[in-house]
């Protein structure tokens, strides 16, 4: 089971959260965008429990602290953003199983619930920041681990025992290694400047990019100390959990003198076990998605526009608006659609929008031939929109159309990270260039989504 455990390396600066950083949060846009990719993959993986190791959770120097709390919560109130809060179930059974395994292996560990100073059930910002991107609604139970100052090899052993404990209980877990890199990259850095800060971060990026988690345990302790590391123990533990771990670095940036690395581990576990369709042989796709894929293949390879036969399945309407969405590795790669039908048949609508999504979405360069083999395609067929009031909106069930004069913005339903009508309307308005507080009219619509 360990080789199938999905993992995320996540930075945790509160300023990255818009509610805290405001306009300054844009400085870490690369990290935030990478976390959105990780969030989509995590949702596809759909774990039973998310395990987070945070360098800022209450710790005991010579022991690991494991939280058996049945419920956990925390916010960014200390950073002026109490509205950014996480509340979710814990996983006391997995925590207890891990404590038992560590005791048998002779690894010192304590239950946070046994010591009031360890604040069982409280989430620190090292948990709240990444989870505000990955699971803001508290969808999955959360188990929090505190690192220790035991040797790095003992952190690997902790990861191995966690994977085994999850296997014993039949838990499908994901592991989030929360941690920043060097805190000493510039002269105004929080921990002061060190020439070795950049050296440390280059080493971390190189080793993780090469999936060399064993190499992390052999980093020169002098380099780690001089470079002002934060998340090394979290990263090492992830290597033990997800062994053998296959990593992909999504981004690295170093504003404010601190290095922020975002990476995903065992991405193949998402596609192999979640049933996601990436165009590989053996995956079944609905008729309408097969058509969209054929249209994209034909145009990207030969520049020819497919002339489709009508869709056979009577479930499809003769004509309708349709959106075609493309993803690669969990990241959006193109999305173009029509609110109302513009072609004589739905099949023609899908062919046109599929080609547009692949080659003319202004946010992305045209799709290339090498990208075709790893393309995940979804088609949304729109029902007729209906006028509505704000209280009629339900983001999981209905998409929204906002209109102000000639400006019109649309957002599809059931999108990851869009959980409230306020979020839904704000995003749709932003897409239409409509400023907050302008008068708008609302319509809602349902879709039939095909993959």
Short mmCIF file of N, CA and C in Angstrom, two decimals, residues 145 188 245 262 273 285 293 296 310 319 326 331 348 367 393 395 447:
data_model
loop_
_atom_site.label_atom_id
_atom_site.label_comp_id
_atom_site.label_asym_id
_atom_site.label_seq_id
_atom_site.Cartn_x
_atom_site.Cartn_y
_atom_site.Cartn_z
N UNK A 145 0.68 15.30 13.07
CA UNK A 145 1.90 14.80 13.70
C UNK A 145 2.84 15.97 13.96
N UNK A 188 17.31 40.74 4.57
CA UNK A 188 16.16 41.09 5.40
C UNK A 188 15.30 39.87 5.74
N UNK A 245 8.97 6.70 -3.22
CA UNK A 245 8.33 7.97 -3.50
C UNK A 245 8.82 8.54 -4.83
N UNK A 262 6.87 23.62 -3.50
CA UNK A 262 5.64 22.83 -3.59
C UNK A 262 5.90 21.66 -4.52
N UNK A 273 -5.67 4.70 -9.07
CA UNK A 273 -6.65 4.20 -8.12
C UNK A 273 -7.95 4.99 -8.11
N UNK A 285 -14.60 5.84 -21.82
CA UNK A 285 -15.08 7.21 -21.79
C UNK A 285 -16.46 7.25 -22.41
N UNK A 293 -12.36 14.10 -27.70
CA UNK A 293 -10.96 13.68 -27.82
C UNK A 293 -10.59 13.48 -29.28
N UNK A 296 -10.01 16.86 -30.91
CA UNK A 296 -8.74 17.45 -30.51
C UNK A 296 -7.57 16.74 -31.19
N UNK A 310 -24.10 12.68 -35.80
CA UNK A 310 -24.87 13.00 -34.59
C UNK A 310 -24.58 12.00 -33.47
N UNK A 319 -29.57 19.87 -29.57
CA UNK A 319 -28.72 21.07 -29.53
C UNK A 319 -28.62 21.53 -28.08
N UNK A 326 -10.16 20.73 -20.25
CA UNK A 326 -8.98 19.88 -20.41
C UNK A 326 -8.08 20.03 -19.19
N UNK A 331 -3.95 19.76 -13.46
CA UNK A 331 -3.94 21.20 -13.69
C UNK A 331 -4.76 21.54 -14.93
N UNK A 348 -21.65 18.95 -33.22
CA UNK A 348 -20.86 20.03 -33.82
C UNK A 348 -20.42 21.05 -32.75
N UNK A 367 -2.28 23.42 -27.46
CA UNK A 367 -1.89 22.07 -27.06
C UNK A 367 -0.95 21.48 -28.10
N UNK A 393 -29.02 30.12 -5.24
CA UNK A 393 -27.77 29.54 -5.75
C UNK A 393 -27.28 28.41 -4.84
N UNK A 395 -23.81 26.11 -5.26
CA UNK A 395 -22.67 25.88 -6.15
C UNK A 395 -22.43 24.43 -6.54
N UNK A 447 -26.00 21.20 -15.23
CA UNK A 447 -25.24 20.59 -16.32
C UNK A 447 -25.31 19.08 -16.19
#
